[in-house]
Amino acid sequence: MRPAYETARAAIALTVLSLLSPIAGMAVEMALAWRYGTSSVADAYRIGAMLLLMGQQLLVLQILPHVLVPVFAECRARRGAAEAWRVAQGIGNVFLLGAALLGAAEFLWPRPVVWLLAGGLAGPGRAGALAFVRWIGLAYAPLVVTGVATSLLYAQRIFWLPSAAQLARNILLAAIVVMVARATSGPLIFATIVSVAVGAAMTLGRVFPLARTDRARVSFALGLSDPDVRRGLLLSIPLLGMFLTGIWSPLVINRVLSSMPTGSLAVFGYAFKLGLLISLAPLTLATVLFPRFAEERSAGSAQDLEALGTRGLRMGLFLAAPIAAWALALRRPIVAVLLERGAFGALAAAHVAQLFGLLSLSTPAVVIAAHAQKMLYARQQAWLPTGVNLAGCAVLTVAAVWAAHWGADGLASLYTSLAWAGAVALLAALYGRAGFFGAREWLPFAFELAALGVASGWAGAAAGAILAQASAVPRVAYALDVSGGLLASVVVFFLGSLALRVPEAAACRHFLRWQSLELGRWMSGDARSA
């Protein structure tokens, strides 16, 4: 199988699982909206969920994979597989100790954390947030285990299991919310901790057999005397800075939102989750490519690394454009289909749709930043993304109070603007640091994607509106609007990109043709064997 097709197939499999996981995550949001709406309990949950999200960003998405995957690849090449496993365990044990200390501190002193995250909360919302902060630390150790296991699975080119574990975690959380929802935060806290533990157990169940195959032993030693362990921990320092600057944005936004009317935190949280959903496919491509980035770097092939990174970034933007256009054009029906039921009324749905539209404009910027960061992480040059994020945090801190004069809409607009500024800064740095081709070659591609995005969004809105007239039932009409609009947006974008001879469209067509031939051969083989 050609390497490009192997990467595409892995990316598609990961995208499907990654899409199912957020769909289950949206089931959690739907259950929360149905049971709690925009009440004080929902506000309190957003504070606990933000701590958990920060932990997942820190351990599962940001630091551990970007440290362990390149370190594991180099140690396996120099010292053998068993030693690579031992080094990875040593780094993981250091993070496990830190997670235990942090959880204990939050249990003993939850008030400063609530003040930091949502100083404007009062009454039942503040009481619920204090309970979440006190107990959510029990989920930190399973998060570390999940992060280490995910990193080691990525190093072995096993991408599907972490997404499957996240899927199971979200399904379990949604089920518990539906079955045991009450007017207090206790059931939500219990459901959150149990779901994280189940996800950690699933990833460990696959890691242990891999370790035995490489004759690696389970160790709880910190291994600080090992130079590779120390090197991995040193690599984590700029990544920790990247994480801290990354969480600064939601921290500042949540503090400002907490001073607004009850439900503001919940409304922004729903919109932000929807924004994450539409960026899945291009971001999973970056995840699949990262181990190849690390291997190219360890092999000393700078030119191949640059070419691979450029192709991956262009393809990520190509995948992001039609989805972002569809989300922007059909934001109100999307929110109605997913959230508008029970305690979640039409007024809240309209506000969430407005925020969702503003946040969806940042999707291409998020894709650019993700690919650029992974390129720099593979090169073990993590200080540059940290500096870009730090500058964005400084601007956000100064401008957030000013943007709050326009309410949550102003904060969403500020967030989107800063996302684009950071993406442009990283691209500008990559032109010099990674030898990417010049801006003059990027501009035609950007204009083509923008024009195709506008056309596909308009086509999706028109087709969806026509299909919605087929049913007098509002919920069915919304569903037809969303599904028909998505199909029309994707078809118009793909056919238009083929007409403009966009290279990424031709690559997708070749892959789909090859995949259909492979499927035909597989089905023919099954028929003959039957």
Coordinates of C-alpha atoms in Angstrom, one line a residue:
M1 CA 0.0 0.0 0.0
R2 CA 1.3 3.5 -0.9
P3 CA 2.3 5.5 2.2
A4 CA 0.0 8.3 1.3
Y5 CA -2.9 5.9 1.0
E6 CA -2.0 4.2 4.3
T7 CA -2.0 7.6 5.9
A8 CA -5.3 8.5 4.3
R9 CA -6.9 5.2 5.4
A10 CA -5.6 5.7 9.0
A11 CA -6.9 9.3 9.0
I12 CA -10.3 8.2 7.7
A13 CA -10.6 5.4 10.4
L14 CA -9.5 7.8 13.1
T15 CA -11.9 10.5 11.8
V16 CA -14.8 8.1 11.9
L17 CA -14.0 7.1 15.5
S18 CA -13.2 10.7 16.4
L19 CA -16.5 11.8 14.8
L20 CA -18.4 9.1 16.7
S21 CA -16.8 10.2 20.0
P22 CA -17.9 13.8 19.7
I23 CA -21.3 12.6 18.6
A24 CA -21.4 10.8 21.9
G25 CA -20.0 14.0 23.4
M26 CA -22.9 15.9 21.8
A27 CA -25.2 13.2 23.4
V28 CA -23.8 14.4 26.7
E29 CA -24.5 18.0 25.8
M30 CA -28.0 17.0 24.7
A31 CA -28.6 15.2 28.0
L32 CA -27.3 18.2 29.9
A33 CA -29.4 20.6 28.0
W34 CA -32.5 18.3 28.4
R35 CA -32.0 17.8 32.2
Y36 CA -30.4 21.1 33.3
G37 CA -30.8 23.6 30.5
T38 CA -29.0 26.8 31.4
S39 CA -29.5 26.5 35.2
S40 CA -26.9 27.1 38.0
V41 CA -26.1 23.4 38.0
A42 CA -25.1 23.6 34.3
D43 CA -22.9 26.6 35.1
A44 CA -21.2 24.7 37.9
Y45 CA -20.7 21.7 35.6
R46 CA -18.9 24.0 33.1
I47 CA -16.4 24.8 35.8
G48 CA -15.7 21.2 36.6
A49 CA -15.7 20.2 32.9
M50 CA -13.2 23.0 32.2
L51 CA -10.8 21.5 34.8
L52 CA -11.2 18.1 33.2
L53 CA -10.8 19.6 29.7
M54 CA -7.6 21.4 30.8
G55 CA -6.3 18.1 32.2
Q56 CA -7.1 16.3 29.0
Q57 CA -5.4 19.0 26.9
L58 CA -2.4 18.9 29.2
L59 CA -2.0 15.1 29.5
V60 CA -3.7 13.4 26.6
L61 CA -3.5 16.0 23.8
Q62 CA -0.8 18.5 24.5
I63 CA 2.3 17.3 26.5
L64 CA 2.5 13.5 26.8
P65 CA 2.1 12.6 23.1
H66 CA 4.3 15.3 21.9
V67 CA 7.0 14.3 24.4
L68 CA 6.7 10.5 24.4
V69 CA 6.2 9.8 20.7
P70 CA 9.5 11.4 19.5
V71 CA 11.4 10.3 22.6
F72 CA 10.1 6.7 22.3
A73 CA 11.0 6.6 18.6
E74 CA 14.6 7.8 19.3
C75 CA 15.1 5.5 22.3
R76 CA 13.8 2.5 20.4
A77 CA 16.2 3.2 17.6
R78 CA 19.2 3.7 19.9
R79 CA 18.6 1.5 23.0
G80 CA 16.0 -1.0 22.0
A81 CA 12.3 -1.4 22.6
A82 CA 12.4 -2.5 26.3
E83 CA 14.5 0.6 27.3
A84 CA 12.1 2.8 25.3
W85 CA 9.2 1.5 27.4
R86 CA 11.1 2.0 30.6
V87 CA 11.9 5.6 29.7
A88 CA 8.2 6.3 28.8
Q89 CA 7.1 4.8 32.1
G90 CA 9.6 7.0 34.0
I91 CA 8.3 10.2 32.4
G92 CA 4.7 9.1 33.0
N93 CA 5.4 8.4 36.7
V94 CA 6.6 11.9 37.1
F95 CA 3.4 13.3 35.7
L96 CA 1.4 10.8 37.8
L97 CA 3.0 12.2 41.0
G98 CA 2.2 15.7 39.9
A99 CA -1.4 14.9 39.2
A100 CA -1.8 13.3 42.7
L101 CA -0.4 16.4 44.4
L102 CA -2.6 18.7 42.3
G103 CA -5.7 16.7 43.1
A104 CA -5.0 16.8 46.8
A105 CA -4.5 20.6 46.7
E106 CA -7.8 21.1 45.0
F107 CA -9.6 18.9 47.5
L108 CA -8.1 20.8 50.5
W109 CA -8.4 24.3 49.0
P110 CA -11.2 24.5 46.3
R111 CA -12.2 28.1 47.0
P112 CA -9.2 29.8 45.3
V113 CA -9.7 27.6 42.2
V114 CA -13.4 28.6 41.9
W115 CA -12.4 32.3 42.4
L116 CA -9.8 32.0 39.7
L117 CA -12.1 30.2 37.2
A118 CA -15.4 31.9 37.9
G119 CA -15.1 34.6 40.4
G120 CA -18.5 36.0 39.5
L121 CA -20.5 32.9 40.5
A122 CA -22.7 33.1 43.6
G123 CA -25.4 31.1 45.4
P124 CA -26.2 27.6 44.1
G125 CA -23.9 28.0 41.1
R126 CA -20.9 28.7 43.4
A127 CA -21.8 25.9 45.8
G128 CA -21.9 23.4 42.9
A129 CA -18.7 24.6 41.5
L130 CA -16.9 24.2 44.8
A131 CA -18.2 20.6 44.9
F132 CA -16.9 19.9 41.4
V133 CA -13.5 21.4 42.1
R134 CA -13.1 19.4 45.4
W135 CA -13.8 16.0 43.8
I136 CA -12.7 16.3 40.2
G137 CA -9.1 15.7 41.3
L138 CA -9.9 12.0 41.5
A139 CA -10.0 12.0 37.7
Y140 CA -6.5 13.3 37.3
A141 CA -4.6 10.1 37.8
P142 CA -6.7 8.2 35.2
L143 CA -6.1 11.1 32.8
V144 CA -2.3 10.6 33.2
V145 CA -2.7 6.9 32.5
T146 CA -4.8 7.7 29.5
G147 CA -2.2 10.2 28.2
V148 CA 0.8 7.8 28.6
A149 CA -1.2 4.9 27.0
T150 CA -2.4 7.1 24.2
S151 CA 1.2 8.2 23.4
L152 CA 2.5 4.7 23.4
L153 CA -0.3 3.5 21.1
Y154 CA 0.4 6.4 18.7
A155 CA 4.1 5.4 18.7
Q156 CA 2.9 1.9 17.6
R157 CA 0.7 3.4 14.9
I158 CA -2.5 2.4 16.8
F159 CA -4.8 5.4 16.4
W160 CA -8.2 3.9 16.8
L161 CA -8.2 2.8 20.4
P162 CA -7.8 6.1 22.2
S163 CA -10.8 7.5 20.2
A164 CA -12.8 4.4 20.9
A165 CA -12.0 4.8 24.6
Q166 CA -13.2 8.4 24.4
L167 CA -16.3 7.2 22.7
A168 CA -17.1 4.7 25.4
R169 CA -16.4 7.4 28.0
N170 CA -18.9 9.8 26.5
I171 CA -21.6 7.2 26.1
L172 CA -21.2 6.2 29.7
L173 CA -21.4 9.8 30.9
A174 CA -24.5 10.6 28.8
A175 CA -26.2 7.4 30.1
I176 CA -25.5 8.3 33.7
V177 CA -26.7 11.9 33.2
V178 CA -30.0 10.7 31.7
M179 CA -30.6 8.0 34.4
V180 CA -29.6 9.8 37.6
A181 CA -30.0 13.5 36.9
R182 CA -31.0 15.5 40.0
A183 CA -31.1 19.2 41.0
T184 CA -27.7 18.8 42.6
S185 CA -24.2 18.4 41.2
G186 CA -23.4 15.1 42.9
P187 CA -24.5 12.7 40.1
L188 CA -22.6 14.8 37.5
I189 CA -19.4 14.6 39.6
F190 CA -19.8 10.8 40.0
A191 CA -20.5 10.3 36.3
T192 CA -17.5 12.4 35.2
I193 CA -15.0 10.5 37.4
V194 CA -16.3 7.0 36.5
S195 CA -16.3 7.7 32.8
V196 CA -12.6 8.9 32.8
A197 CA -11.6 5.8 34.8
V198 CA -13.3 3.5 32.2
G199 CA -11.5 5.2 29.3
A200 CA -8.1 4.7 31.1
A201 CA -8.8 1.0 31.6
M202 CA -9.6 0.5 27.9
T203 CA -6.3 2.0 26.7
L204 CA -4.3 0.1 29.3
G205 CA -5.9 -3.2 28.2
R206 CA -4.1 -2.8 24.8
V207 CA -0.9 -1.3 26.1
F208 CA 0.0 -4.2 28.4
P209 CA 0.2 -6.9 25.7
L210 CA 2.4 -4.6 23.6
A211 CA 4.7 -4.1 26.5
R212 CA 5.0 -7.8 27.1
T213 CA 5.8 -8.4 23.4
D214 CA 8.7 -6.0 23.7
R215 CA 9.7 -7.7 27.1
A216 CA 9.1 -4.5 29.0
R217 CA 8.3 -4.6 32.7
V218 CA 5.9 -2.4 34.7
S219 CA 7.8 0.1 36.8
F220 CA 6.7 2.8 39.1
A221 CA 10.2 4.4 39.4
L222 CA 10.7 8.0 38.4
G223 CA 13.9 7.2 36.6
L224 CA 15.3 10.7 37.0
S225 CA 18.9 9.4 36.7
D226 CA 18.2 8.3 33.1
P227 CA 19.3 11.0 30.6
D228 CA 16.4 10.3 28.2
V229 CA 13.9 10.7 31.0
R230 CA 15.4 14.0 31.9
R231 CA 15.4 15.0 28.2
G232 CA 11.8 14.2 27.9
L233 CA 10.9 16.2 31.0
L234 CA 12.9 19.1 29.7
L235 CA 11.0 18.9 26.4
S236 CA 7.8 19.1 28.4
I237 CA 8.7 22.5 29.9
P238 CA 7.8 24.6 26.8
L239 CA 4.9 22.3 26.2
L240 CA 3.7 23.0 29.7
G241 CA 4.0 26.7 28.9
M242 CA 2.0 26.0 25.7
F243 CA -0.7 24.4 27.9
L244 CA -0.7 27.2 30.4
T245 CA -1.1 29.8 27.6
G246 CA -3.7 27.6 26.0
I247 CA -5.9 27.4 29.1
W248 CA -5.5 31.1 29.8
S249 CA -8.1 31.9 27.0
P250 CA -10.9 29.8 28.5
L251 CA -9.9 31.0 32.0
V252 CA -10.2 34.7 31.1
I253 CA -13.4 34.1 29.1
N254 CA -15.0 32.1 31.9
R255 CA -14.2 34.7 34.5
V256 CA -15.8 37.4 32.3
L257 CA -18.8 35.2 31.5
S258 CA -19.3 34.4 35.2
S259 CA -20.2 38.1 35.8
M260 CA -22.9 38.0 33.2
P261 CA -26.5 36.7 33.8
T262 CA -27.0 33.1 34.8
G263 CA -26.6 30.7 31.9
S264 CA -24.0 32.7 30.1
L265 CA -21.3 30.1 30.9
A266 CA -23.5 27.3 29.8
V267 CA -24.4 28.9 26.5
F268 CA -20.8 29.7 25.6
G269 CA -19.8 26.1 26.5
Y270 CA -22.4 24.6 24.2
A271 CA -21.3 26.7 21.3
F272 CA -17.6 25.9 21.9
K273 CA -18.3 22.2 22.0
L274 CA -20.1 22.5 18.6
G275 CA -17.1 24.4 17.3
L276 CA -14.8 21.5 18.3
L277 CA -17.0 19.0 16.5
I278 CA -16.6 20.6 13.0
S279 CA -12.8 20.6 13.2
L280 CA -12.4 16.9 13.8
A281 CA -11.5 15.6 10.3
P282 CA -8.6 18.0 9.6
L283 CA -7.2 17.7 13.1
T284 CA -7.2 13.9 13.0
L285 CA -5.0 14.1 9.9
A286 CA -2.5 16.1 11.9
T287 CA -2.6 13.4 14.7
V288 CA -2.0 10.6 12.2
L289 CA 0.9 12.5 10.5
F290 CA 2.7 13.4 13.8
P291 CA 4.4 10.0 14.3
R292 CA 5.7 10.3 10.7
F293 CA 6.9 13.8 11.4
A294 CA 8.9 12.4 14.4
E295 CA 10.3 9.5 12.4
E296 CA 11.4 11.8 9.5
R297 CA 13.1 14.1 12.0
S298 CA 14.9 11.2 13.8
A299 CA 16.0 9.9 10.4
G300 CA 17.5 13.4 9.6
S301 CA 15.4 13.9 6.5
A302 CA 14.6 17.6 6.8
Q303 CA 13.5 17.9 3.1
D304 CA 11.0 15.0 3.4
L305 CA 9.7 16.4 6.7
E306 CA 9.1 19.8 5.1
A307 CA 7.3 18.3 2.1
L308 CA 5.2 16.0 4.2
G309 CA 4.2 18.9 6.5
T310 CA 3.2 21.1 3.6
R311 CA 1.0 18.5 2.0
G312 CA -0.6 17.7 5.3
L313 CA -1.4 21.4 6.0
R314 CA -2.9 22.0 2.6
M315 CA -5.0 18.8 2.9
G316 CA -6.2 19.8 6.4
L317 CA -7.4 23.2 5.1
F318 CA -9.0 21.5 2.2
L319 CA -11.0 19.3 4.5
A320 CA -11.9 22.1 6.9
A321 CA -13.3 24.6 4.4
P322 CA -16.6 22.9 3.4
I323 CA -17.4 21.9 6.9
A324 CA -16.8 25.4 8.3
A325 CA -18.9 26.9 5.5
W326 CA -21.8 24.4 6.2
A327 CA -21.7 25.1 9.9
L328 CA -21.8 28.9 9.4
A329 CA -24.6 28.7 6.9
L330 CA -26.8 26.3 8.8
R331 CA -25.9 27.1 12.4
R332 CA -29.5 27.6 13.6
P333 CA -30.9 24.3 12.3
I334 CA -27.8 22.5 13.7
V335 CA -28.3 23.8 17.2
A336 CA -32.0 23.1 17.0
V337 CA -31.4 19.4 16.0
L338 CA -28.8 18.8 18.6
L339 CA -29.9 20.8 21.6
E340 CA -33.4 22.4 21.4
R341 CA -35.5 20.2 23.7
G342 CA -36.5 19.9 27.4
A343 CA -35.1 22.8 29.5
F344 CA -33.2 24.2 26.5
G345 CA -35.6 26.6 24.8
A346 CA -35.7 28.5 21.5
L347 CA -34.1 31.7 23.0
A348 CA -31.1 29.8 24.3
A349 CA -30.8 27.9 20.9
A350 CA -30.7 31.2 19.0
H351 CA -28.0 32.6 21.3
V352 CA -25.9 29.4 21.0
A353 CA -26.3 29.5 17.2
Q354 CA -25.0 33.0 17.1
L355 CA -21.9 32.1 19.1
F356 CA -21.4 28.9 17.1
G357 CA -21.4 30.9 13.9
L358 CA -18.7 33.3 15.2
L359 CA -16.6 30.4 16.6
S360 CA -16.8 28.4 13.4
L361 CA -15.0 31.1 11.6
S362 CA -11.9 30.1 13.5
T363 CA -11.9 26.5 12.2
P364 CA -9.3 27.0 9.4
A365 CA -7.1 28.9 11.9
V366 CA -7.3 26.1 14.4
V367 CA -6.2 23.6 11.6
I368 CA -3.2 25.8 10.6
A369 CA -2.1 26.1 14.2
A370 CA -2.4 22.4 14.9
H371 CA -0.3 21.3 11.9
A372 CA 2.3 24.0 12.5
Q373 CA 2.6 23.0 16.2
K374 CA 3.1 19.3 15.4
M375 CA 5.8 20.1 12.9
L376 CA 7.7 22.1 15.5
Y377 CA 7.1 19.5 18.2
A378 CA 8.5 16.8 15.9
R379 CA 11.6 19.0 15.5
Q380 CA 11.6 19.4 19.3
Q381 CA 11.3 23.2 18.9
A382 CA 8.3 23.9 21.1
W383 CA 9.2 27.4 22.3
L384 CA 7.9 29.1 19.2
P385 CA 4.3 28.0 19.5
T386 CA 4.5 28.8 23.2
G387 CA 5.6 32.4 22.4
V388 CA 2.8 32.9 19.9
N389 CA 0.2 31.7 22.4
L390 CA 1.7 33.9 25.2
A391 CA 1.3 36.9 23.0
G392 CA -2.3 36.0 22.3
C393 CA -2.9 35.5 26.0
A394 CA -1.6 39.0 26.7
V395 CA -3.9 40.6 24.1
L396 CA -6.9 38.6 25.4
T397 CA -6.3 39.6 29.0
V398 CA -6.2 43.2 28.0
A399 CA -9.1 43.1 25.5
A400 CA -11.6 40.7 27.2
V401 CA -13.2 43.3 29.4
W402 CA -13.6 45.7 26.5
A403 CA -15.1 42.9 24.3
A404 CA -17.5 42.0 27.1
H405 CA -19.4 45.2 26.4
W406 CA -20.9 43.3 23.5
G407 CA -21.6 40.3 25.7
A408 CA -20.7 36.7 24.8
D409 CA -20.7 37.7 21.1
G410 CA -17.9 40.1 21.7
L411 CA -15.8 37.4 23.5
A412 CA -16.4 34.9 20.7
S413 CA -15.4 37.5 18.1
L414 CA -12.2 38.3 20.1
Y415 CA -11.4 34.6 20.4
T416 CA -11.8 34.0 16.7
S417 CA -9.6 37.1 15.8
L418 CA -6.8 35.9 18.1
A419 CA -7.0 32.4 16.7
W420 CA -6.4 33.8 13.2
A421 CA -3.6 36.1 14.4
G422 CA -1.8 33.1 16.0
A423 CA -2.2 31.0 12.9
V424 CA -0.8 33.6 10.7
A425 CA 2.2 34.1 13.1
L426 CA 3.0 30.4 13.1
L427 CA 2.7 30.2 9.3
A428 CA 5.1 33.2 8.9
A429 CA 7.5 31.5 11.3
L430 CA 7.3 28.2 9.4
Y431 CA 8.3 29.9 6.1
G432 CA 11.6 30.7 7.6
R433 CA 12.2 27.8 10.0
A434 CA 10.9 24.9 8.0
G435 CA 11.5 26.0 4.5
F436 CA 7.8 26.0 3.4
F437 CA 7.2 27.6 0.0
G438 CA 6.5 31.3 -0.1
A439 CA 3.3 33.2 0.6
R440 CA 2.7 33.9 -3.1
E441 CA 2.1 30.2 -3.6
W442 CA -0.3 30.1 -0.7
L443 CA -2.4 33.0 -1.7
P444 CA -4.1 31.4 -4.8
F445 CA -4.9 28.3 -2.7
A446 CA -6.4 30.5 0.0
F447 CA -8.5 32.5 -2.4
E448 CA -9.7 29.3 -4.1
L449 CA -10.8 27.7 -0.8
A450 CA -12.5 31.0 0.3
A451 CA -14.5 31.2 -2.9
L452 CA -15.4 27.5 -2.8
G453 CA -16.4 27.9 0.8
V454 CA -18.8 30.7 0.1
A455 CA -20.3 28.9 -2.9
S456 CA -20.7 25.6 -0.9
G457 CA -22.2 27.4 2.1
W458 CA -24.8 29.2 -0.1
A459 CA -25.6 25.9 -1.9
G460 CA -26.0 24.1 1.4
A461 CA -28.3 26.7 2.9
A462 CA -30.5 26.8 -0.3
A463 CA -30.7 23.0 -0.6
G464 CA -31.4 22.6 3.1
A465 CA -34.2 25.2 3.0
I466 CA -35.9 23.4 0.0
L467 CA -35.7 20.0 1.7
A468 CA -37.0 21.4 5.0
Q469 CA -40.3 22.3 3.3
A470 CA -41.0 18.6 2.8
S471 CA -42.1 18.2 6.5
A472 CA -44.4 20.3 8.7
V473 CA -42.9 18.8 11.8
P474 CA -40.3 21.3 13.0
R475 CA -37.8 18.8 14.3
V476 CA -37.9 16.7 11.1
A477 CA -37.7 19.9 9.0
Y478 CA -34.6 20.9 10.9
A479 CA -33.0 17.5 10.4
L480 CA -33.7 17.6 6.6
D481 CA -32.3 21.1 6.5
V482 CA -29.0 20.0 8.2
S483 CA -28.5 16.7 6.4
G484 CA -29.4 18.0 3.0
G485 CA -27.3 21.2 3.5
L486 CA -24.3 19.1 4.5
L487 CA -24.5 16.9 1.4
A488 CA -25.0 19.9 -0.9
S489 CA -22.1 21.8 0.6
V490 CA -19.7 18.9 0.3
V491 CA -20.7 18.0 -3.3
V492 CA -20.5 21.6 -4.5
F493 CA -17.1 22.2 -2.8
F494 CA -15.6 18.9 -4.2
L495 CA -16.9 19.4 -7.8
G496 CA -15.8 23.0 -7.7
S497 CA -12.3 22.2 -6.5
L498 CA -12.0 19.5 -9.3
A499 CA -13.1 22.2 -11.8
L500 CA -10.4 24.5 -10.5
R501 CA -7.9 21.7 -10.6
V502 CA -7.0 22.0 -6.9
P503 CA -4.3 19.2 -6.3
E504 CA -5.9 18.1 -3.0
A505 CA -9.2 17.4 -4.8
A506 CA -7.4 15.2 -7.3
A507 CA -5.7 13.4 -4.5
C508 CA -9.0 12.7 -2.8
R509 CA -10.5 11.5 -6.1
H510 CA -7.6 9.1 -6.7
F511 CA -7.8 7.8 -3.1
L512 CA -11.6 7.2 -3.3
R513 CA -11.1 5.4 -6.7
W514 CA -8.4 3.2 -5.2
Q515 CA -10.5 2.5 -2.1
S516 CA -13.5 1.5 -4.2
L517 CA -11.3 -0.9 -6.2
E518 CA -9.9 -2.4 -2.9
L519 CA -13.5 -2.8 -1.6
G520 CA -14.6 -4.4 -4.8
R521 CA -11.7 -6.9 -4.6
W522 CA -12.5 -7.7 -1.0
M523 CA -16.1 -8.3 -1.7
S524 CA -15.3 -10.4 -4.7
G525 CA -12.9 -12.5 -2.6
D526 CA -15.7 -13.0 0.0
A527 CA -18.1 -14.0 -2.7
R528 CA -15.7 -16.6 -4.1
S529 CA -15.0 -18.0 -0.7
A530 CA -18.7 -18.3 0.0

